[in-house]
Short mmCIF file of C-alpha atoms and ligand atoms in Angstrom, two decimals:
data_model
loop_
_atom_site.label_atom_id
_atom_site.label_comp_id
_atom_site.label_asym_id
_atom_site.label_seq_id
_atom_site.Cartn_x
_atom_site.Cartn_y
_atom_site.Cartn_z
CA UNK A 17 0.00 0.00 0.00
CA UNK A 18 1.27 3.81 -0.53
CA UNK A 19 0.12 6.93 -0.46
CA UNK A 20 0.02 9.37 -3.66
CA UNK A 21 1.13 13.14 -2.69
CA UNK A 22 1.35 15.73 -5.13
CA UNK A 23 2.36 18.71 -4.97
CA UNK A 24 2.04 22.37 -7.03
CA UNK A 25 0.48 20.03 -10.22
CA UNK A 26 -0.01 22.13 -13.50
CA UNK A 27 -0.21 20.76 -16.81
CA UNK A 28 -0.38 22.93 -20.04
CA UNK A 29 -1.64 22.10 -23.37
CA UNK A 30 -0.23 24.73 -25.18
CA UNK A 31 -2.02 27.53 -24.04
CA UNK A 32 -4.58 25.53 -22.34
CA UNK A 33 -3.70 25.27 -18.26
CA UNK A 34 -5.98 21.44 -17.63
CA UNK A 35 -4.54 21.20 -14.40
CA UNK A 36 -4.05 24.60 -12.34
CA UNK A 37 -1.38 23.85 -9.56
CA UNK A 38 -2.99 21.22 -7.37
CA UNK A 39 -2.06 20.20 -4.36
CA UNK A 40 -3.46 17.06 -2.54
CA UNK A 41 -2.45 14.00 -0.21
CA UNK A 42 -4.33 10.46 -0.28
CA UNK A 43 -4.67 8.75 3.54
CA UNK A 44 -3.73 5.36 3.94
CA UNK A 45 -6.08 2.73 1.96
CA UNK A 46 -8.18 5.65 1.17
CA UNK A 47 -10.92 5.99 -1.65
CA UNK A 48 -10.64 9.79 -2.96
CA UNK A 49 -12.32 10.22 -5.75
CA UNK A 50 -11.79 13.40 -7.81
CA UNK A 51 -15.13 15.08 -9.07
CA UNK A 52 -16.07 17.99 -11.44
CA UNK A 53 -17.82 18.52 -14.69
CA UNK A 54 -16.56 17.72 -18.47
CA UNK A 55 -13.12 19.37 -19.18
CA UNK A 56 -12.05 20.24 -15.43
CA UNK A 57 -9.15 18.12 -15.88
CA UNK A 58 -9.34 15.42 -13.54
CA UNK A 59 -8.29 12.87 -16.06
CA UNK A 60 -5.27 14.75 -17.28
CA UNK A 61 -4.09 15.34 -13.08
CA UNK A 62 -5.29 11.14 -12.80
CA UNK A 63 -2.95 10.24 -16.35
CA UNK A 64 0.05 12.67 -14.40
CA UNK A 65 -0.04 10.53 -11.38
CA UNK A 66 -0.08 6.99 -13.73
CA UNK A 67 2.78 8.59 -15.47
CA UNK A 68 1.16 8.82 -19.00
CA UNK A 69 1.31 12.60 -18.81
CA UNK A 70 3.91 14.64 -18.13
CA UNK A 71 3.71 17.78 -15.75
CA UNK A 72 4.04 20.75 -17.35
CA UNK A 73 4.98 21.44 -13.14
CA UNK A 74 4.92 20.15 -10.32
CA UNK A 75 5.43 16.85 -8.35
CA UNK A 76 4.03 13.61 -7.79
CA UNK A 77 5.27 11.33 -4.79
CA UNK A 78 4.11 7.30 -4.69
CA UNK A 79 5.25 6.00 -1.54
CA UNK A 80 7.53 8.48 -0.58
CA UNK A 81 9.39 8.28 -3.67
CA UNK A 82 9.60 10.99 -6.07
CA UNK A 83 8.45 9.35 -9.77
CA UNK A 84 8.16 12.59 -12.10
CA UNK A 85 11.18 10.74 -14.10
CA UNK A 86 9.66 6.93 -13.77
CA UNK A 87 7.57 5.20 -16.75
CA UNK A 88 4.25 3.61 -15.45
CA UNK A 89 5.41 0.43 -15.45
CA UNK A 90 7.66 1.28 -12.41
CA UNK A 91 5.24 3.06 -10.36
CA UNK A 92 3.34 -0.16 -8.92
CA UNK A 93 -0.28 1.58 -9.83
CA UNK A 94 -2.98 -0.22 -12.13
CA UNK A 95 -5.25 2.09 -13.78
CA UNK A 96 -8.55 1.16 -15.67
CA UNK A 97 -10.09 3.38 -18.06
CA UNK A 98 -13.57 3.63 -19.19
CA UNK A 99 -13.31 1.64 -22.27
CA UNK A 100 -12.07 -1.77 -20.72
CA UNK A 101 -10.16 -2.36 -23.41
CA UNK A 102 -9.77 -6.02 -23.06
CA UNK A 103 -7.62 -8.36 -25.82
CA UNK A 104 -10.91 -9.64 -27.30
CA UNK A 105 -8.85 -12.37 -28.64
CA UNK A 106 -7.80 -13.63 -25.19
CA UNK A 107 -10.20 -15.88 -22.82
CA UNK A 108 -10.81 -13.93 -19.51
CA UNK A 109 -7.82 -16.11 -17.79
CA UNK A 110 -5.69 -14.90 -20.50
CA UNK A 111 -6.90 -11.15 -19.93
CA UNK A 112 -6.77 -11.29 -16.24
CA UNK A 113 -3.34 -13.66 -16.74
CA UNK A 114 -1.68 -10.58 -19.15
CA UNK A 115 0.16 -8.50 -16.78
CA UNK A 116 1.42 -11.63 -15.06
CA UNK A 117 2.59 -13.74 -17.59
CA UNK A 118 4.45 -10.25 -18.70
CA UNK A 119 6.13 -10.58 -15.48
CA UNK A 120 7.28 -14.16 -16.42
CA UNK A 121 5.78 -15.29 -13.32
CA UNK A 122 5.73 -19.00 -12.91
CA UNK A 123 2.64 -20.92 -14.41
CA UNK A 124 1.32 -22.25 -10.91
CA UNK A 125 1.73 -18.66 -9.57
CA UNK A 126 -0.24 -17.50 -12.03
CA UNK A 127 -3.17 -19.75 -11.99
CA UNK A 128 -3.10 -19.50 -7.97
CA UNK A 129 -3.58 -15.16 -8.41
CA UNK A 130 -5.85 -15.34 -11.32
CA UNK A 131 -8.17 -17.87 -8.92
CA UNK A 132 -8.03 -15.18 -6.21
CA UNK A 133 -8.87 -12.04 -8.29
CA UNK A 134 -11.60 -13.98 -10.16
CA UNK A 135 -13.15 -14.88 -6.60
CA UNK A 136 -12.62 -11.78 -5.65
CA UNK A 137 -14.90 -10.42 -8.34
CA UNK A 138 -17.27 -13.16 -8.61
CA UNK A 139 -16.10 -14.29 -12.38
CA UNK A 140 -15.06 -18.05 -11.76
CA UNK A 141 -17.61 -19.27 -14.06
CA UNK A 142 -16.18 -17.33 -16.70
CA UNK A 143 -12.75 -17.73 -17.08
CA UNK A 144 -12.66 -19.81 -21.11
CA UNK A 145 -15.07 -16.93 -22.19
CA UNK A 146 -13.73 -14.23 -24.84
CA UNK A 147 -14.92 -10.82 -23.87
CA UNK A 148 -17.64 -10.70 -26.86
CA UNK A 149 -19.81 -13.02 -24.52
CA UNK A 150 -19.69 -10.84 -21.72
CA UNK A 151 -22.31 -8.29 -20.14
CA UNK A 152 -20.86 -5.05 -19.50
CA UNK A 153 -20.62 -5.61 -16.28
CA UNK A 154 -18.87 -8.65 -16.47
CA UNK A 155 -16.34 -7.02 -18.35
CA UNK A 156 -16.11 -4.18 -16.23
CA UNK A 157 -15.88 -6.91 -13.39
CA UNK A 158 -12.69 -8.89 -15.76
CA UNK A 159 -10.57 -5.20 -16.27
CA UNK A 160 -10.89 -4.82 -12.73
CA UNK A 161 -9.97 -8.40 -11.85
CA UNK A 162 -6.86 -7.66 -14.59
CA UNK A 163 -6.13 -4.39 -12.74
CA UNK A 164 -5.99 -5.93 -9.53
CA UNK A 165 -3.88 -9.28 -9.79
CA UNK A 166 -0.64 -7.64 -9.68
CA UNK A 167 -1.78 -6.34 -6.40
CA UNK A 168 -0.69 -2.70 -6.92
CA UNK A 169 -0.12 -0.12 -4.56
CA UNK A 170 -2.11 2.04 -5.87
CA UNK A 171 -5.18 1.62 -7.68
CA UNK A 172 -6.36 4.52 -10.35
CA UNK A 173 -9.63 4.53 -11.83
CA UNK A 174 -11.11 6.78 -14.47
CA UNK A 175 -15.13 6.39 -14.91
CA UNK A 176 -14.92 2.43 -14.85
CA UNK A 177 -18.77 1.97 -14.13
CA UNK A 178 -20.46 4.51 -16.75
CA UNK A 179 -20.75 1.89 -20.02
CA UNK A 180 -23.19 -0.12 -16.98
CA UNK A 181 -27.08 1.11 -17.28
CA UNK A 182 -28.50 2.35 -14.16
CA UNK A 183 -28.74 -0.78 -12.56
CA UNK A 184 -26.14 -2.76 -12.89
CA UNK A 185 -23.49 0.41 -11.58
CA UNK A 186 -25.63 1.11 -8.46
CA UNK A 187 -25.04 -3.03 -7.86
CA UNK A 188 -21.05 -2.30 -9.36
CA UNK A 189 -20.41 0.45 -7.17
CA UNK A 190 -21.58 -1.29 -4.50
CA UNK A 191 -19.43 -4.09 -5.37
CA UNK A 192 -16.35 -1.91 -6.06
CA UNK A 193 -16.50 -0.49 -2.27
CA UNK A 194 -16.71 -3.57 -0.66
CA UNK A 195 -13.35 -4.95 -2.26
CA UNK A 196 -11.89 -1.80 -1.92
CA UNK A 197 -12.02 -1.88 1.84
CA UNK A 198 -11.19 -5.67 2.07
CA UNK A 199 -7.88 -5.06 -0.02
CA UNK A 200 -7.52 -1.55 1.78
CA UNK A 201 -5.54 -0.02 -1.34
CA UNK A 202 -5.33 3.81 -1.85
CA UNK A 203 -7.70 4.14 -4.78
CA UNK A 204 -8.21 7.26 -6.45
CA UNK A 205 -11.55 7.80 -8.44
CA UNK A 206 -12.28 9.91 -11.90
CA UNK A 207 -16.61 10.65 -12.08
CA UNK A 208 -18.22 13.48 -13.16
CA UNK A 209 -21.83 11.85 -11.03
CA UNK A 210 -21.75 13.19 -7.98
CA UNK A 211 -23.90 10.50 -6.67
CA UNK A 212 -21.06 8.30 -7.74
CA UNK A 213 -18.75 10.28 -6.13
CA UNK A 214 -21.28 10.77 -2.59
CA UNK A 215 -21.52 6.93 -2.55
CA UNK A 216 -18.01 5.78 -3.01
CA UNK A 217 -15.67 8.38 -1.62
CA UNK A 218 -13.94 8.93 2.15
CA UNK A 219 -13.33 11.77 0.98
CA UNK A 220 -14.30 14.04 -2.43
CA UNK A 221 -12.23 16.24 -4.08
CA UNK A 222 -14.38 18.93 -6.14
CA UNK A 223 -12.46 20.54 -9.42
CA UNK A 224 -13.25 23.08 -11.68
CA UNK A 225 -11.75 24.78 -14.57
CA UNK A 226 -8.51 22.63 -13.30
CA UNK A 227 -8.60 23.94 -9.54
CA UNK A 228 -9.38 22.18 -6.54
CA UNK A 229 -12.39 23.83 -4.66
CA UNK A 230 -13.00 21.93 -1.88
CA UNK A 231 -11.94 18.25 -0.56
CA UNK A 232 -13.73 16.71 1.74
CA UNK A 233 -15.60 13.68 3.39
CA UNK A 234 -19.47 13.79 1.09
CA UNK A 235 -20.83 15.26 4.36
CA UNK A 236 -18.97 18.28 4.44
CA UNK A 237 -18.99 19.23 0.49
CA UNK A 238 -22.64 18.48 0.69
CA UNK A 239 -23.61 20.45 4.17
CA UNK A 240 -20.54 22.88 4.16
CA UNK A 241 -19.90 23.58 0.58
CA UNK A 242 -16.77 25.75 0.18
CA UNK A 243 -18.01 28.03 -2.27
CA UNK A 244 -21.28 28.37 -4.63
CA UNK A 245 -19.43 26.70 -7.76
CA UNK A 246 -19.66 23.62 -4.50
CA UNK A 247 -22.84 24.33 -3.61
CA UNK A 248 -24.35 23.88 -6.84
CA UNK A 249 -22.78 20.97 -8.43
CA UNK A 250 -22.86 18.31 -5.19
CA UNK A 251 -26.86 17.64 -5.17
CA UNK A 252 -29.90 17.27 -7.04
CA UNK A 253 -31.66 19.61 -7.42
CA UNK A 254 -28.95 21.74 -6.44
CA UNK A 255 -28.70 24.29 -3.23
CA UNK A 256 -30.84 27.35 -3.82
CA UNK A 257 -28.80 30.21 -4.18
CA UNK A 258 -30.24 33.77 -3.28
CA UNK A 259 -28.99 37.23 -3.73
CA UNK A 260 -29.41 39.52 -0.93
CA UNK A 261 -27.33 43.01 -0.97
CA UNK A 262 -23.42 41.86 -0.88
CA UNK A 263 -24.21 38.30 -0.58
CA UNK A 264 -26.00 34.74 -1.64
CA UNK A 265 -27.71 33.15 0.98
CA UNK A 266 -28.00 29.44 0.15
CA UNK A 267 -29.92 26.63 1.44
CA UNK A 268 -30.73 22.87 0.54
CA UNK A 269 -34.16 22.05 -0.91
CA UNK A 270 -34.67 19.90 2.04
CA UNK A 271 -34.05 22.28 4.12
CA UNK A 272 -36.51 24.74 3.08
CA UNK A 273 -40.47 23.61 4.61
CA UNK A 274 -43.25 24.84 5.64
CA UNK A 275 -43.42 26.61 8.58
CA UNK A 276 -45.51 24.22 10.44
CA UNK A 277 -42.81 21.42 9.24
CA UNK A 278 -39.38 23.08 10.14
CA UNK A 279 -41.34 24.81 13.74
CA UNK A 280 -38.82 23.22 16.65
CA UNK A 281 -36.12 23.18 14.31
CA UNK A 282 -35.00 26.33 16.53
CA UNK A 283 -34.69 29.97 14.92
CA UNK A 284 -36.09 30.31 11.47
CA UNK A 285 -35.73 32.26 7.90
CA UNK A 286 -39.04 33.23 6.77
CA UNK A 287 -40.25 33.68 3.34
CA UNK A 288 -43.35 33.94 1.26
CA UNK A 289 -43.18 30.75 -1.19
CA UNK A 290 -45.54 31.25 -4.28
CA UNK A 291 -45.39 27.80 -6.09
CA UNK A 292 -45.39 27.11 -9.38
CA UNK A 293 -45.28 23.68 -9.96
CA UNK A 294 -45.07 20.32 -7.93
CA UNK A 295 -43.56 17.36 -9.10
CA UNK A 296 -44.38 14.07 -7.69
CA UNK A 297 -41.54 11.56 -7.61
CA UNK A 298 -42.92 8.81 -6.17
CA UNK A 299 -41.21 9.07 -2.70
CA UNK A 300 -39.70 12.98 -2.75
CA UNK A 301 -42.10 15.61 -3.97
CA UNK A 302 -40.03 18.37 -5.29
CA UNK A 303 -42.32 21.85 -5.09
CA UNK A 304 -41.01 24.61 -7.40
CA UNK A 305 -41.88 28.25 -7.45
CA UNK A 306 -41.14 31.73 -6.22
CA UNK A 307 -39.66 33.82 -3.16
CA UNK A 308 -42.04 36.87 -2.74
CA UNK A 309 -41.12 40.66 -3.97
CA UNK A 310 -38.64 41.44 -1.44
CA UNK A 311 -36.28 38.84 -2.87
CA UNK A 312 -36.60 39.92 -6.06
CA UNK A 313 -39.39 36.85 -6.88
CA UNK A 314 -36.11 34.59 -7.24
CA UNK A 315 -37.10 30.87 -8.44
CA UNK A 316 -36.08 28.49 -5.79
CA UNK A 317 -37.09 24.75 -4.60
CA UNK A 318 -38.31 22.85 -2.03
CA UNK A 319 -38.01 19.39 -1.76
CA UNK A 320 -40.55 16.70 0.70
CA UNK A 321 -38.94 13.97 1.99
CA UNK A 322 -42.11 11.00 1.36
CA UNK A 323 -42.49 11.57 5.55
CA UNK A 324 -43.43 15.39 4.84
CA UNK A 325 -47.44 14.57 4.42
CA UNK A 326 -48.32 18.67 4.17
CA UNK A 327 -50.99 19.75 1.57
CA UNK A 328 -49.61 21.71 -0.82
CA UNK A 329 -50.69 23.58 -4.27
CA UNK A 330 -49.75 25.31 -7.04
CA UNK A 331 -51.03 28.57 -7.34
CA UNK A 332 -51.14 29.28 -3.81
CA UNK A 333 -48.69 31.15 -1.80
CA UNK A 334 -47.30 29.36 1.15
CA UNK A 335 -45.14 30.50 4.26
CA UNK A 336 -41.98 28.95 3.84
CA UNK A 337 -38.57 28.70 6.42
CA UNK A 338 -34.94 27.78 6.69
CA UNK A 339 -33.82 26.71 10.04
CA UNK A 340 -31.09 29.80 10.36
CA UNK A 341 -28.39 27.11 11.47
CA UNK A 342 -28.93 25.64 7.53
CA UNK A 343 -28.33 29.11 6.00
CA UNK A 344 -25.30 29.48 4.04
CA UNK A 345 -23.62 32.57 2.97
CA UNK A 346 -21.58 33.11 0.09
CA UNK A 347 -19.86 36.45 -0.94
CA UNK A 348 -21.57 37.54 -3.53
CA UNK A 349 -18.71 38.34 -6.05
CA UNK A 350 -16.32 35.80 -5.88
CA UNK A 351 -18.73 32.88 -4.66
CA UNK A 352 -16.53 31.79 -1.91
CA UNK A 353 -18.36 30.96 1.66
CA UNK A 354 -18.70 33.27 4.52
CA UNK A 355 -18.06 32.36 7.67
CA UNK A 356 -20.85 31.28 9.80
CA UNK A 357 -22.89 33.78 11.85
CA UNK A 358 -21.58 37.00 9.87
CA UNK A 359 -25.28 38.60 8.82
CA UNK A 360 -26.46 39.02 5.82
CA UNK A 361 -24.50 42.87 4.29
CA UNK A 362 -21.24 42.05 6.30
CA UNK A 363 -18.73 39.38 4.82
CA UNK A 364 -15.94 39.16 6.66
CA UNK A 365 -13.91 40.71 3.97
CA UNK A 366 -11.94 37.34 2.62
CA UNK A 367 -10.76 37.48 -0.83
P1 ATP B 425 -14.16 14.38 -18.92
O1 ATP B 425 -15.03 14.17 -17.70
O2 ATP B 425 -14.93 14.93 -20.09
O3 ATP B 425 -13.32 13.21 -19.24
P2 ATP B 425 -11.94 15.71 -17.59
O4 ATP B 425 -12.29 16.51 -16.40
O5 ATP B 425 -11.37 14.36 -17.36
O6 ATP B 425 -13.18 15.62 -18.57
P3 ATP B 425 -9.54 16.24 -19.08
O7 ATP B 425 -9.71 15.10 -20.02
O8 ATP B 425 -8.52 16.13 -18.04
O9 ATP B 425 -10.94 16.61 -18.42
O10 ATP B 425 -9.26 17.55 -19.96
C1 ATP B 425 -9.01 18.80 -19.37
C2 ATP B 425 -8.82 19.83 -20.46
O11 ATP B 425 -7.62 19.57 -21.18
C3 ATP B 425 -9.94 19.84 -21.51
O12 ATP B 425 -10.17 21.18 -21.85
C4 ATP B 425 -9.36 19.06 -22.65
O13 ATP B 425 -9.89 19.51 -23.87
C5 ATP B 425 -7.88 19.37 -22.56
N1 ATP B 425 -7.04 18.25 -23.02
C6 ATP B 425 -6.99 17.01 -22.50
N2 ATP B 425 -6.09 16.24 -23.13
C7 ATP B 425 -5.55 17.01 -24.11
C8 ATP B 425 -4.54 16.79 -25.11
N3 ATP B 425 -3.91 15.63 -25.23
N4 ATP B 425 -4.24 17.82 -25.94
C9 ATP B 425 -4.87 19.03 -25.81
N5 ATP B 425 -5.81 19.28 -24.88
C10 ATP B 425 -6.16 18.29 -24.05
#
């Protein structure tokens, strides 16, 4: 097992700056998984620490050892990709087999590891199959299998699960955490799905526009976003975001009731809710509509956990709260968080 540390990470393609001087540190047997939309770069800063790209910057330590300089082959990670790619020529032993019989490892060896990493993903019954008559998730479950048998010390994944349908990744990802923590290997994670990321990670690195805004366990990007660029990208629908004066008071859907629903939830933010429209989703009823004049009629969104049993209608205006401890203020310019308890018209002055 290792730990990955890098340090002051920038990549340039020509002009283009992917990767904008990152800075992070994995914990022992951790799963970190980097998020962010399309383009933020956290393939190029996950391809830097495998060693297929070079930093334009920067430094990447694997176990205490320094390996800007050392080909991938020496850095004891395994990476799989998105596309499998699997030898569709080769049987699944032969796939999982590859990297071992490389290593000229001795036949019995071999068969003894590719037993264990085949158990390991539940793929026995499959070994004398080519990968043409494989599910997807079988395959995904084979490149895994492949990744793992040279037991690496580090294990690198970039969007394995999204070729699955719905279904089968919920069941993947599941699968995917439990041998992570049996094995205990570091394990960093490429997704753009946030519920991906929520679900898998110890901790969550956010990126954007190749910087790092906030890393941190799901609970904290999701209740204490960083900034609003945080805020809006971890959950569905996303935190409602309101401008008052100098700055944007934010608060979860779920967080923003009817008064006679959030009363004993101790102080509360009133407002006069005019809805719109409410959606029925089976369990969650999401309620969309309107804060009154004084907040400049801003759209916002409520959301009813199936418990929340209150009437409610479009058309009518309702009185809506926030409890005041599940306000969040963000400076209005540069969308970075205010410190708690600073009112609304006084940030603290943070750049
Ligand atoms: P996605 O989720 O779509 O895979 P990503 O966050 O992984 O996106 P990267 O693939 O790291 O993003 O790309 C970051 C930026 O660098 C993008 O603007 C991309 O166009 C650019 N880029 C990536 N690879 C190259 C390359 N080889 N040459 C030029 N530009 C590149």
């Amino acid at each position: 097992m290792a730990l990955v540390r890098i340090t002051g990470l920038t990549k340039y393609f020509n002009d283009h700056k992917a990767v904008d001087n990152i800075s992070l540190a994995t914990r022992e047997g951790e799963f970190l998984v980097l998020l962010g939309p399309s383009g933020c770069g956290k393939t190029t800063l996950l391809r830097m620490i495998a060693g297929l790209e070079k930093p334009s910057s920067g430094e990447v330590v694997i176990g205490g050892r320094v390996v800007n300089d050392l080909p991938p082959r020496v850095r004891n990670i395994a990476m799989v990709f998105q596309s499998y790619a699997l030898y569709p020529h080769m049987t699944v032993f032969k796939n999982i087999s590859f990297p071992l019989r490389a290593l000229k490892m001795e036949k019995e060896k071999i068969n003894e590891k590719v037993e264990w990493a085949a158990q390991m993903f539940g793929i026995e019954q499959l070994l004398n199959r080519k990968p043409r008559e494989l599910s997807g998730g079988e395959r995904q479950r084979v490149a895994l299998a492949r990744a793992m048998v040279r037991m690496p010390s580090v294990f690198l994944l970039d969007e394995p699960l999204s070729n699955l349908d719905a279904k089968l990744r919920a069941s993947a990802r599941e699968e995917l955490q439990q041998f992570q923590r049996q094995i205990g290997i570091t394990t960093i994670y490429v997704t753009h799905d946030q519920v991906e990321a929520m679900g898998l990670g110890n901790r969550i690195v956010v990126m954007n526009h190749g910087k790092v805004r906030q890393i941190g366990t799901p609970w904290e990007v999701y209740h204490e976003p960083a900034d609003t660029f945080v805020a809006t990208f971890v959950g569905s629908p996303p935190m409602n975001l309101t401008e008052q004066g100098d700055v944007l008071v934010g608060f979860r859907p779920e967080s923003f009731l009817p008064l006679e629903v959030n009363q004993g939830h101790g102080e509360l933010k009133q407002f006069e809710f005019e809805v719109s429209l409410v959606e029925d989703l089976g369990g969650d009823r999401l309620i969309y509509g309107r804060l009154d004049e004084q907040f400049g009629r801003q759209r916002v969104v409520s959301r009813f956990a199936p418990n929340i049993n209150f009437p409610i209608e479009a058309g009518r205006t309702h009185l809506f709260t926030v409890p005041e401890g599940k306000v969040k203020l963000f400076d209005r310019q540069t969308g970075v968080r205010i410190e708690k308890n600073i009112p609304a018209g006084e940030p603290d002055g943070r750049d």
